[in-house]
Amino acid sequence: METAKANSLEPYDYLLMVLSLLPGEGKSPSHETLECLMPWHPNAQGRGILRKKKN
């Protein structure tokens, strides 16, 4: 959550995205898949469901 905040993402939206996408990846997602879900990754930041954190 702190990493999401540090990357100016709304923590609730970020957690919702991760928990929505992760079950579809199976029991053992690859390192590359997990990397794409990190808040600093451009794919995660570019998703339309993520709002930028208000200051």
mmCIF file of N, CA and C in Angstrom:
data_model
loop_
_atom_site.group_PDB
_atom_site.id
_atom_site.type_symbol
_atom_site.label_atom_id
_atom_site.label_comp_id
_atom_site.label_asym_id
_atom_site.label_seq_id
_atom_site.Cartn_x
_atom_site.Cartn_y
_atom_site.Cartn_z
ATOM 1 N N MET A 1 0.821 -1.171 0.000
ATOM 2 C CA MET A 1 0.000 0.000 0.000
ATOM 3 C C MET A 1 0.875 1.247 0.000
ATOM 4 N N GLU A 2 1.935 1.190 0.763
ATOM 5 C CA GLU A 2 2.826 2.360 0.805
ATOM 6 C C GLU A 2 3.504 2.577 -0.539
ATOM 7 N N THR A 3 3.807 1.493 -1.242
ATOM 8 C CA THR A 3 4.421 1.624 -2.561
ATOM 9 C C THR A 3 3.427 2.219 -3.551
ATOM 10 N N ALA A 4 2.173 1.843 -3.446
ATOM 11 C CA ALA A 4 1.149 2.442 -4.306
ATOM 12 C C ALA A 4 1.053 3.939 -4.020
ATOM 13 N N LYS A 5 1.045 4.304 -2.754
ATOM 14 C CA LYS A 5 0.990 5.731 -2.389
ATOM 15 C C LYS A 5 2.215 6.463 -2.910
ATOM 16 N N ALA A 6 3.382 5.842 -2.787
ATOM 17 C CA ALA A 6 4.626 6.469 -3.242
ATOM 18 C C ALA A 6 4.628 6.674 -4.756
ATOM 19 N N ASN A 7 3.852 5.880 -5.477
ATOM 20 C CA ASN A 7 3.755 6.010 -6.926
ATOM 21 C C ASN A 7 2.506 6.778 -7.346
ATOM 22 N N SER A 8 1.947 7.518 -6.414
ATOM 23 C CA SER A 8 0.800 8.413 -6.640
ATOM 24 C C SER A 8 -0.442 7.686 -7.139
ATOM 25 N N LEU A 9 -0.643 6.442 -6.672
ATOM 26 C CA LEU A 9 -1.849 5.698 -7.020
ATOM 27 C C LEU A 9 -2.761 5.619 -5.810
ATOM 28 N N GLU A 10 -4.042 5.565 -6.082
ATOM 29 C CA GLU A 10 -5.031 5.411 -5.022
ATOM 30 C C GLU A 10 -4.904 3.969 -4.496
ATOM 31 N N PRO A 11 -4.543 3.777 -3.222
ATOM 32 C CA PRO A 11 -4.290 2.428 -2.699
ATOM 33 C C PRO A 11 -5.446 1.453 -2.877
ATOM 34 N N TYR A 12 -6.672 1.896 -2.648
ATOM 35 C CA TYR A 12 -7.817 1.001 -2.787
ATOM 36 C C TYR A 12 -7.938 0.503 -4.228
ATOM 37 N N ASP A 13 -7.804 1.412 -5.185
ATOM 38 C CA ASP A 13 -7.917 1.039 -6.599
ATOM 39 C C ASP A 13 -6.805 0.073 -6.998
ATOM 40 N N TYR A 14 -5.595 0.318 -6.498
ATOM 41 C CA TYR A 14 -4.472 -0.555 -6.819
ATOM 42 C C TYR A 14 -4.710 -1.958 -6.260
ATOM 43 N N LEU A 15 -5.122 -2.035 -5.017
ATOM 44 C CA LEU A 15 -5.365 -3.338 -4.397
ATOM 45 C C LEU A 15 -6.504 -4.065 -5.112
ATOM 46 N N LEU A 16 -7.538 -3.357 -5.481
ATOM 47 C CA LEU A 16 -8.650 -3.949 -6.218
ATOM 48 C C LEU A 16 -8.169 -4.526 -7.549
ATOM 49 N N MET A 17 -7.317 -3.796 -8.262
ATOM 50 C CA MET A 17 -6.775 -4.270 -9.527
ATOM 51 C C MET A 17 -5.972 -5.558 -9.332
ATOM 52 N N VAL A 18 -5.075 -5.550 -8.367
ATOM 53 C CA VAL A 18 -4.211 -6.714 -8.134
ATOM 54 C C VAL A 18 -5.040 -7.925 -7.732
ATOM 55 N N LEU A 19 -5.969 -7.739 -6.822
ATOM 56 C CA LEU A 19 -6.772 -8.873 -6.355
ATOM 57 C C LEU A 19 -7.758 -9.353 -7.412
ATOM 58 N N SER A 20 -8.075 -8.521 -8.384
ATOM 59 C CA SER A 20 -8.943 -8.940 -9.480
ATOM 60 C C SER A 20 -8.178 -9.719 -10.542
ATOM 61 N N LEU A 21 -6.947 -9.316 -10.804
ATOM 62 C CA LEU A 21 -6.166 -9.938 -11.871
ATOM 63 C C LEU A 21 -5.392 -11.175 -11.419
ATOM 64 N N LEU A 22 -4.950 -11.199 -10.203
ATOM 65 C CA LEU A 22 -4.078 -12.275 -9.722
ATOM 66 C C LEU A 22 -4.715 -13.663 -9.749
ATOM 67 N N PRO A 23 -5.988 -13.844 -9.390
ATOM 68 C CA PRO A 23 -6.555 -15.197 -9.422
ATOM 69 C C PRO A 23 -6.534 -15.839 -10.811
ATOM 70 N N GLY A 24 -6.580 -15.059 -11.852
ATOM 71 C CA GLY A 24 -6.542 -15.583 -13.208
ATOM 72 C C GLY A 24 -5.174 -16.082 -13.630
ATOM 73 N N GLU A 25 -4.169 -15.833 -12.810
ATOM 74 C CA GLU A 25 -2.796 -16.226 -13.140
ATOM 75 C C GLU A 25 -2.414 -17.590 -12.584
ATOM 76 N N GLY A 26 -3.316 -18.236 -11.890
ATOM 77 C CA GLY A 26 -3.029 -19.567 -11.356
ATOM 78 C C GLY A 26 -2.342 -19.522 -10.002
ATOM 79 N N LYS A 27 -1.921 -20.703 -9.539
ATOM 80 C CA LYS A 27 -1.340 -20.812 -8.199
ATOM 81 C C LYS A 27 0.058 -20.231 -8.095
ATOM 82 N N SER A 28 0.786 -20.237 -9.187
ATOM 83 C CA SER A 28 2.162 -19.777 -9.144
ATOM 84 C C SER A 28 2.467 -18.859 -10.333
ATOM 85 N N PRO A 29 2.076 -17.583 -10.226
ATOM 86 C CA PRO A 29 2.332 -16.668 -11.339
ATOM 87 C C PRO A 29 3.834 -16.459 -11.555
ATOM 88 N N SER A 30 4.195 -16.199 -12.789
ATOM 89 C CA SER A 30 5.609 -15.992 -13.115
ATOM 90 C C SER A 30 6.110 -14.675 -12.530
ATOM 91 N N HIS A 31 7.409 -14.571 -12.459
ATOM 92 C CA HIS A 31 8.044 -13.347 -11.963
ATOM 93 C C HIS A 31 7.654 -12.157 -12.850
ATOM 94 N N GLU A 32 7.598 -12.387 -14.158
ATOM 95 C CA GLU A 32 7.253 -11.320 -15.093
ATOM 96 C C GLU A 32 5.824 -10.828 -14.873
ATOM 97 N N THR A 33 4.920 -11.754 -14.597
ATOM 98 C CA THR A 33 3.525 -11.381 -14.333
ATOM 99 C C THR A 33 3.437 -10.533 -13.073
ATOM 100 N N LEU A 34 4.118 -10.961 -12.030
ATOM 101 C CA LEU A 34 4.094 -10.200 -10.774
ATOM 102 C C LEU A 34 4.740 -8.828 -10.951
ATOM 103 N N GLU A 35 5.796 -8.766 -11.736
ATOM 104 C CA GLU A 35 6.466 -7.488 -11.989
ATOM 105 C C GLU A 35 5.509 -6.510 -12.673
ATOM 106 N N CYS A 36 4.682 -7.011 -13.583
ATOM 107 C CA CYS A 36 3.723 -6.153 -14.294
ATOM 108 C C CYS A 36 2.635 -5.609 -13.372
ATOM 109 N N LEU A 37 2.437 -6.240 -12.226
ATOM 110 C CA LEU A 37 1.415 -5.779 -11.276
ATOM 111 C C LEU A 37 1.962 -4.799 -10.242
ATOM 112 N N MET A 38 3.259 -4.571 -10.258
ATOM 113 C CA MET A 38 3.845 -3.644 -9.295
ATOM 114 C C MET A 38 3.426 -2.213 -9.624
ATOM 115 N N PRO A 39 3.217 -1.390 -8.610
ATOM 116 C CA PRO A 39 2.691 -0.036 -8.840
ATOM 117 C C PRO A 39 3.610 0.862 -9.659
ATOM 118 N N TRP A 40 4.881 0.571 -9.725
ATOM 119 C CA TRP A 40 5.797 1.408 -10.497
ATOM 120 C C TRP A 40 5.861 0.979 -11.960
ATOM 121 N N HIS A 41 5.301 -0.156 -12.297
ATOM 122 C CA HIS A 41 5.355 -0.658 -13.671
ATOM 123 C C HIS A 41 4.406 0.144 -14.553
ATOM 124 N N PRO A 42 4.852 0.518 -15.757
ATOM 125 C CA PRO A 42 3.984 1.316 -16.654
ATOM 126 C C PRO A 42 2.655 0.639 -16.971
ATOM 127 N N ASN A 43 2.620 -0.695 -17.057
ATOM 128 C CA ASN A 43 1.360 -1.386 -17.339
ATOM 129 C C ASN A 43 0.356 -1.178 -16.212
ATOM 130 N N ALA A 44 0.809 -1.204 -14.986
ATOM 131 C CA ALA A 44 -0.090 -1.007 -13.848
ATOM 132 C C ALA A 44 -0.543 0.443 -13.772
ATOM 133 N N GLN A 45 0.369 1.361 -14.008
ATOM 134 C CA GLN A 45 0.014 2.777 -13.910
ATOM 135 C C GLN A 45 -0.877 3.228 -15.049
ATOM 136 N N GLY A 46 -0.806 2.552 -16.186
ATOM 137 C CA GLY A 46 -1.582 2.967 -17.342
ATOM 138 C C GLY A 46 -2.993 2.404 -17.386
ATOM 139 N N ARG A 47 -3.359 1.538 -16.467
ATOM 140 C CA ARG A 47 -4.692 0.940 -16.489
ATOM 141 C C ARG A 47 -5.736 2.002 -16.153
ATOM 142 N N GLY A 48 -6.841 1.968 -16.875
ATOM 143 C CA GLY A 48 -7.884 2.975 -16.719
ATOM 144 C C GLY A 48 -8.570 2.959 -15.366
ATOM 145 N N ILE A 49 -8.521 1.828 -14.650
ATOM 146 C CA ILE A 49 -9.244 1.760 -13.377
ATOM 147 C C ILE A 49 -8.482 2.432 -12.239
ATOM 148 N N LEU A 50 -7.204 2.704 -12.455
ATOM 149 C CA LEU A 50 -6.412 3.289 -11.378
ATOM 150 C C LEU A 50 -6.505 4.810 -11.414
ATOM 151 N N ARG A 51 -6.895 5.363 -10.295
ATOM 152 C CA ARG A 51 -6.950 6.817 -10.162
ATOM 153 C C ARG A 51 -5.662 7.287 -9.515
ATOM 154 N N LYS A 52 -5.262 8.461 -9.871
ATOM 155 C CA LYS A 52 -4.109 9.080 -9.225
ATOM 156 C C LYS A 52 -4.527 9.573 -7.847
ATOM 157 N N LYS A 53 -3.622 9.419 -6.901
ATOM 158 C CA LYS A 53 -3.887 9.823 -5.517
ATOM 159 C C LYS A 53 -4.013 11.347 -5.447
ATOM 160 N N LYS A 54 -5.013 11.795 -4.699
ATOM 161 C CA LYS A 54 -5.183 13.231 -4.488
ATOM 162 C C LYS A 54 -4.245 13.695 -3.394
ATOM 163 N N ASN A 55 -3.655 14.836 -3.600
ATOM 164 C CA ASN A 55 -2.726 15.383 -2.581
ATOM 165 C C ASN A 55 -3.448 16.228 -1.590
#
